[in-house]
Tab-separated table of C-alpha atoms in Angstrom:
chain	number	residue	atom	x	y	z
A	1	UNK	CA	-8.603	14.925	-4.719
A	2	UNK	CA	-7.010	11.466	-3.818
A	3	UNK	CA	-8.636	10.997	-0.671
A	4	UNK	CA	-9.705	8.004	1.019
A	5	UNK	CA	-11.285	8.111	4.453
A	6	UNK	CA	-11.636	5.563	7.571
A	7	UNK	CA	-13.159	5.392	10.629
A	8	UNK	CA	-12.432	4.702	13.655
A	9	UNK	CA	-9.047	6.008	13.962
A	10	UNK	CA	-8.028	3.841	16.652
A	11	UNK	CA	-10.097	0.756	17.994
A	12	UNK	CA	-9.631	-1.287	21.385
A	13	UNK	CA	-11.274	-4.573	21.500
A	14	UNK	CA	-12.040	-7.841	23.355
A	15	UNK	CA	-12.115	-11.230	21.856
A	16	UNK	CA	-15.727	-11.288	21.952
A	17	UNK	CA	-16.902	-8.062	20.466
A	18	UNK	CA	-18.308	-6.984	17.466
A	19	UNK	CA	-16.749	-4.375	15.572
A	20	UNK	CA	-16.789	-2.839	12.029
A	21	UNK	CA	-14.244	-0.632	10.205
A	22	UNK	CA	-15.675	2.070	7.814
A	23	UNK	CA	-13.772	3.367	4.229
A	24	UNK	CA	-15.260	5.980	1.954
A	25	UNK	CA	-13.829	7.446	-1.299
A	26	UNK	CA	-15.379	9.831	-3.861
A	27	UNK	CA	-13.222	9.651	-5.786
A	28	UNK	CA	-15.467	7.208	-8.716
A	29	UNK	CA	-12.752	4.290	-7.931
A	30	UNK	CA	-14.640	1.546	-8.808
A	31	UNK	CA	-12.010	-1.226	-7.020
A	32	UNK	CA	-11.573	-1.105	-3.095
A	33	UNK	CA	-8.934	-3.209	-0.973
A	34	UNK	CA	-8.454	-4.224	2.883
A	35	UNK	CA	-5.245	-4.525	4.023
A	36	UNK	CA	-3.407	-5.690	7.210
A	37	UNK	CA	-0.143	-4.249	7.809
A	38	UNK	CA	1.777	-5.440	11.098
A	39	UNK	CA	4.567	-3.266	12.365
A	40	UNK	CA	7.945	-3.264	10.045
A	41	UNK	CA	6.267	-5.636	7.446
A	42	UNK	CA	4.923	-4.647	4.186
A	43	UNK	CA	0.728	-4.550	3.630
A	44	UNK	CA	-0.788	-7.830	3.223
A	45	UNK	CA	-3.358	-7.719	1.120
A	46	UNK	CA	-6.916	-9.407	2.858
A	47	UNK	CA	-9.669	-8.518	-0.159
A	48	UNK	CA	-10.529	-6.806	-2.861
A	49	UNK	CA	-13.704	-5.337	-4.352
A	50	UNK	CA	-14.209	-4.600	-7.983
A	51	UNK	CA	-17.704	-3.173	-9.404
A	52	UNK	CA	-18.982	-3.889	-5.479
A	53	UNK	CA	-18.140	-7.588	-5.962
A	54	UNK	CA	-15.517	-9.236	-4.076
A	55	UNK	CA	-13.272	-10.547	-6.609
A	56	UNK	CA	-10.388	-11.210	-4.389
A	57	UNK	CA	-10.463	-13.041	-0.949
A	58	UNK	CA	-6.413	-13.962	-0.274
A	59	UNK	CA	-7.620	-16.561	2.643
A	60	UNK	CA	-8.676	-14.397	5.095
A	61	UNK	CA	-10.063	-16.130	8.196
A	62	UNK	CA	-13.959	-16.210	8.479
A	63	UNK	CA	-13.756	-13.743	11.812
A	64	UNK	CA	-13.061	-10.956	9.050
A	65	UNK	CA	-15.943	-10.380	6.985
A	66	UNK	CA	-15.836	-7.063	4.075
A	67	UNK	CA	-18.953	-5.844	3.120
A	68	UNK	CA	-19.070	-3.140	0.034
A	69	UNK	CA	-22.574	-1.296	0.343
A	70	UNK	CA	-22.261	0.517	-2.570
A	71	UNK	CA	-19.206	2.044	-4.787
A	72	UNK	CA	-18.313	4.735	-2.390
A	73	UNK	CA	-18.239	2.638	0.785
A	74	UNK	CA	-16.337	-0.404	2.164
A	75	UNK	CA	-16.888	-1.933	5.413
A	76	UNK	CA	-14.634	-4.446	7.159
A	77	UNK	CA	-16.769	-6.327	10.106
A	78	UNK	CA	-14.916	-7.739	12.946
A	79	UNK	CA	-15.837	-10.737	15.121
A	80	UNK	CA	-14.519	-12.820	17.535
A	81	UNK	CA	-10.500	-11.812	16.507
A	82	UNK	CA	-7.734	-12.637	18.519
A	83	UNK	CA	-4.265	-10.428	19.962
A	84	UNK	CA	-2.091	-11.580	16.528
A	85	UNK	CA	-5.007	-9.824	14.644
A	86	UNK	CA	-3.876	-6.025	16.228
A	87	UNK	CA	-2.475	-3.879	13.795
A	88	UNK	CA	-3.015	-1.310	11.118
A	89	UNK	CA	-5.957	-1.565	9.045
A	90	UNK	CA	-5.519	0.269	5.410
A	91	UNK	CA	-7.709	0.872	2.883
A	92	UNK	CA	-7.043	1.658	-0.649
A	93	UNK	CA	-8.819	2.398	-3.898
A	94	UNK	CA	-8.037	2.467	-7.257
A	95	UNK	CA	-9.988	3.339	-10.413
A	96	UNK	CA	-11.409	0.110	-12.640
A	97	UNK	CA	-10.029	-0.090	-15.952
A	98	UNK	CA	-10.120	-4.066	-16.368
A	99	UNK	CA	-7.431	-5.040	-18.481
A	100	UNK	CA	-3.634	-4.196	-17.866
A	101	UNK	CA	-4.609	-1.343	-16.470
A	102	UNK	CA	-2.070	1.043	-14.930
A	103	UNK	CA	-4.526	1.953	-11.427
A	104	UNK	CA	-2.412	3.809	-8.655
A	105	UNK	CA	-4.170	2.335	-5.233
A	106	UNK	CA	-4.489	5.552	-2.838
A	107	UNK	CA	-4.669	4.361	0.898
A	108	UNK	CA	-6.504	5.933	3.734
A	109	UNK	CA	-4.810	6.184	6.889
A	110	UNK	CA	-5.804	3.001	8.496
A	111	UNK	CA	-7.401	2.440	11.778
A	112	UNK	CA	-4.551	1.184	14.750
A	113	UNK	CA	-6.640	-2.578	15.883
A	114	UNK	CA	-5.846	-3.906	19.520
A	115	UNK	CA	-7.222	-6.544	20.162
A	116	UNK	CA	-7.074	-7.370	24.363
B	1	UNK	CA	12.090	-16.090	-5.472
B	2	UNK	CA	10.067	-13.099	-4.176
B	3	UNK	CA	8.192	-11.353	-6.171
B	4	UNK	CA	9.676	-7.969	-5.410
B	5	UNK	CA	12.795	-7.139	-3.223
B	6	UNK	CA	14.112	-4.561	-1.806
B	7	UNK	CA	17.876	-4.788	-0.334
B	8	UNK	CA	17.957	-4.438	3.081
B	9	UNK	CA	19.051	-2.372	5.570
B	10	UNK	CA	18.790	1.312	6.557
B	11	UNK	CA	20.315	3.695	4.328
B	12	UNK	CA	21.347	7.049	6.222
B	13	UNK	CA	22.321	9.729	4.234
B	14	UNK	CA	23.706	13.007	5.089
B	15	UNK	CA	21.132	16.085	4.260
B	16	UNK	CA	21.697	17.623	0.837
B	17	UNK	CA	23.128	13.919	-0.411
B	18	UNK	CA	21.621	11.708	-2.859
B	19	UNK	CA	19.527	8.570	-1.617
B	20	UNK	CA	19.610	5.521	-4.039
B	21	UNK	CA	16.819	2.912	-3.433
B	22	UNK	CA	16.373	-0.193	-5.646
B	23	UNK	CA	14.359	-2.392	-6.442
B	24	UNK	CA	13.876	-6.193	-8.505
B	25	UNK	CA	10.828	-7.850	-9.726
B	26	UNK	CA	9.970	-11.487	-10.718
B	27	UNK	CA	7.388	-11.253	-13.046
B	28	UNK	CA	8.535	-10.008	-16.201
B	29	UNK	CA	4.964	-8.932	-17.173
B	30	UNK	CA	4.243	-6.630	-14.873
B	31	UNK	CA	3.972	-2.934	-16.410
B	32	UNK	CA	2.912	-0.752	-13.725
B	33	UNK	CA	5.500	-0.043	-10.781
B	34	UNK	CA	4.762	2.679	-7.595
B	35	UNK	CA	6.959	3.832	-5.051
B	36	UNK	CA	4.759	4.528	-1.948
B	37	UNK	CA	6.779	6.582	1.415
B	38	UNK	CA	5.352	6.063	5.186
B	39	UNK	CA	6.261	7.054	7.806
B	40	UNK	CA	5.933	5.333	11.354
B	41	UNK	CA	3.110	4.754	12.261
B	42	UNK	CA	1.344	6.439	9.073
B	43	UNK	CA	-0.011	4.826	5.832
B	44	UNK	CA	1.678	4.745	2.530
B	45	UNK	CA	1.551	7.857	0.222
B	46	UNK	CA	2.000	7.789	-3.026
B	47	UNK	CA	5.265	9.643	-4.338
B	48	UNK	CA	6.121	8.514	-7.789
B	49	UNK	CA	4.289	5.514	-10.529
B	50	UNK	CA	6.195	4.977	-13.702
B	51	UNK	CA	5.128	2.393	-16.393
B	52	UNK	CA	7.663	3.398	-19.332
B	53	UNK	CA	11.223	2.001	-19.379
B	54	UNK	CA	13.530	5.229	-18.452
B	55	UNK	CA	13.509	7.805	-16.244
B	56	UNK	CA	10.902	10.099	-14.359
B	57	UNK	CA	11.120	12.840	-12.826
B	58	UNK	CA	9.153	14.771	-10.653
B	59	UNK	CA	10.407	17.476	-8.108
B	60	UNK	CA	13.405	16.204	-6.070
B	61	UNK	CA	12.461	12.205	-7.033
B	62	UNK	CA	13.768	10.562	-9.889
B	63	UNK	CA	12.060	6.891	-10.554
B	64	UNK	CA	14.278	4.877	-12.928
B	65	UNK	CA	12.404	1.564	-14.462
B	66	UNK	CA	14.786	-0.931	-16.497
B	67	UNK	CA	12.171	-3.679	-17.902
B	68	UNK	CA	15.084	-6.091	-19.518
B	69	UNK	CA	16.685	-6.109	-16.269
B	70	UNK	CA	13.442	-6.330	-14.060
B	71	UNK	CA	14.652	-3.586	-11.598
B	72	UNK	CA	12.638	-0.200	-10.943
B	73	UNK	CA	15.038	1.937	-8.742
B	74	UNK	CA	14.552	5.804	-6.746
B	75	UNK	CA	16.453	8.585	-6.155
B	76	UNK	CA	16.365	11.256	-3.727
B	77	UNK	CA	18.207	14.021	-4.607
B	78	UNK	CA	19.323	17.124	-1.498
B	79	UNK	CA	17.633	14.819	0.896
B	80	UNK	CA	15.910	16.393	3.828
B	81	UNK	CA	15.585	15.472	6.953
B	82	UNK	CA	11.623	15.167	6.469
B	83	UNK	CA	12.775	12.475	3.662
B	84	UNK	CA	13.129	10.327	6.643
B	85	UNK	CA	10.792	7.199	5.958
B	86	UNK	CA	10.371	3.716	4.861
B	87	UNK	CA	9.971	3.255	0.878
B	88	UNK	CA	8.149	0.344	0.009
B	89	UNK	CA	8.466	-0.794	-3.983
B	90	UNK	CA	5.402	-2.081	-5.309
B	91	UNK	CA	4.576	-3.704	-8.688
B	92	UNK	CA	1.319	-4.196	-10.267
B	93	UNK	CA	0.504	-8.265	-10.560
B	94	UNK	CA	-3.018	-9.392	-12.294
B	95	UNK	CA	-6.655	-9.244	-10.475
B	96	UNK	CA	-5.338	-5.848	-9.021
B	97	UNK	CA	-2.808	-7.317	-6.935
B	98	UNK	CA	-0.232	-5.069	-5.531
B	99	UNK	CA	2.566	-7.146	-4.913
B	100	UNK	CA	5.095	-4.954	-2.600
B	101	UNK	CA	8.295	-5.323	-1.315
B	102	UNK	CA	10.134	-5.414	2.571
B	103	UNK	CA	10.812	-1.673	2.034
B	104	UNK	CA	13.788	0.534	3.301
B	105	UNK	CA	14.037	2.646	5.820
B	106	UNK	CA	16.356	5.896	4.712
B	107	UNK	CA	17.631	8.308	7.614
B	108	UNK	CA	18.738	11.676	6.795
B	109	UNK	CA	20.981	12.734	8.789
B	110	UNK	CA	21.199	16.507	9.646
């Protein structure tokens, strides 16, 4: 079983709300990722958790903020975003081997942002 | 220089034809190399990881990795029209970064 799981689907926002994106894996992957993928562009990666730690923030503004509750679960809270933030959400996860590992990252499949 | 590239451009292929997709790298110690398909509007799945120089093979894909040269490359063989997709390369950096490239889109045409 490779699957990863997020919630909401598809979210509609304001600028002022307060949102949160959900990811779950049982898989035992031990290293979760946020990514932000905008239409015909690669995924950009935002974070990344290892051991429930976030060992990876690539300069995300403050008005995303991950949260990692325990290994199964990865949150992504939303606050305050503006219209160049819509677009598809992904999650991945990968198992923890540390060094020179060879980890395949499964993704979920993403939650469709629009921010009004 | 980009850490991975993929040329650009759609391919289109006729159904039953072979797609070739390739792919270069930057960083020469890289060792772990994926080849993920989406389709619009859907996230990338996995179809194919190879980490030895050579060839791999598994069903109608066939990843090809050539460490000297730093290029990982995919074929398609009897493409279907459900082949249809974007292909996005992606190599394996350090701190578990996936470093991935533009993609391509390949259209089979029936």
């Amino acid at each position: 079983d490779t699957e990863v799981t997020q919630t909401p689907k598809h979210l509609v926002m304001g600028m002022t709300n307060k949102k949160s994106l959900k990811c779950e894996q049982h898989m035992g992957h031990r290293a979760m990722y946020w990514y932000k993928q905008k239409a015909k562009k690669p995924p950009e990666l935002m974070f990344v958790y290892s051991y429930e730690k976030l060992s990876i923030n690539e300069s995300v503004p403050s008005r995303f903020s991950p949260e990692c509750p325990n290994s199964s679960l990865l949150n992504l809270h939303l606050h305050a975003l503006q219209p160049e933030d819509s677009a598809l959400y992904l999650c991945a996860s990968s198992r923890q081997t540390g060094l020179a590992g060879k980890e395949t990252q499964y993704f979920g499949p993403g939650t469709r942002l629009l921010v009004l | 220089q980009k850490e991975v590239e993929q040329n650009s451009g759609p391919l289109s292929v006729p159904e039953g034809a072979i797609a070739s997709l390739n792919c270069t790298y930057s960083d020469r110690g890289s060792q772990s190399f994926f080849w993920y398909r989406q389709y619009s509007g859907k996230s990338p799945e996995l179809i194919m990881f190879i980490y030895s120089n050579g060839d791999k093979e598994d069903g109608r894909f066939t990843a090809q990795l050539n460490k000297a040269s730093q290029y990982v490359s995919l074929l398609i063989r009897d493409s279907q029209p459900s082949d249809s997709a974007t292909y996005l390369c992606a190599v394996r950096g350090g701190n578990n970064r996936l470093a991935f490239g533009k993609g391509n889109q390949v259209v089979v045409i029936p």
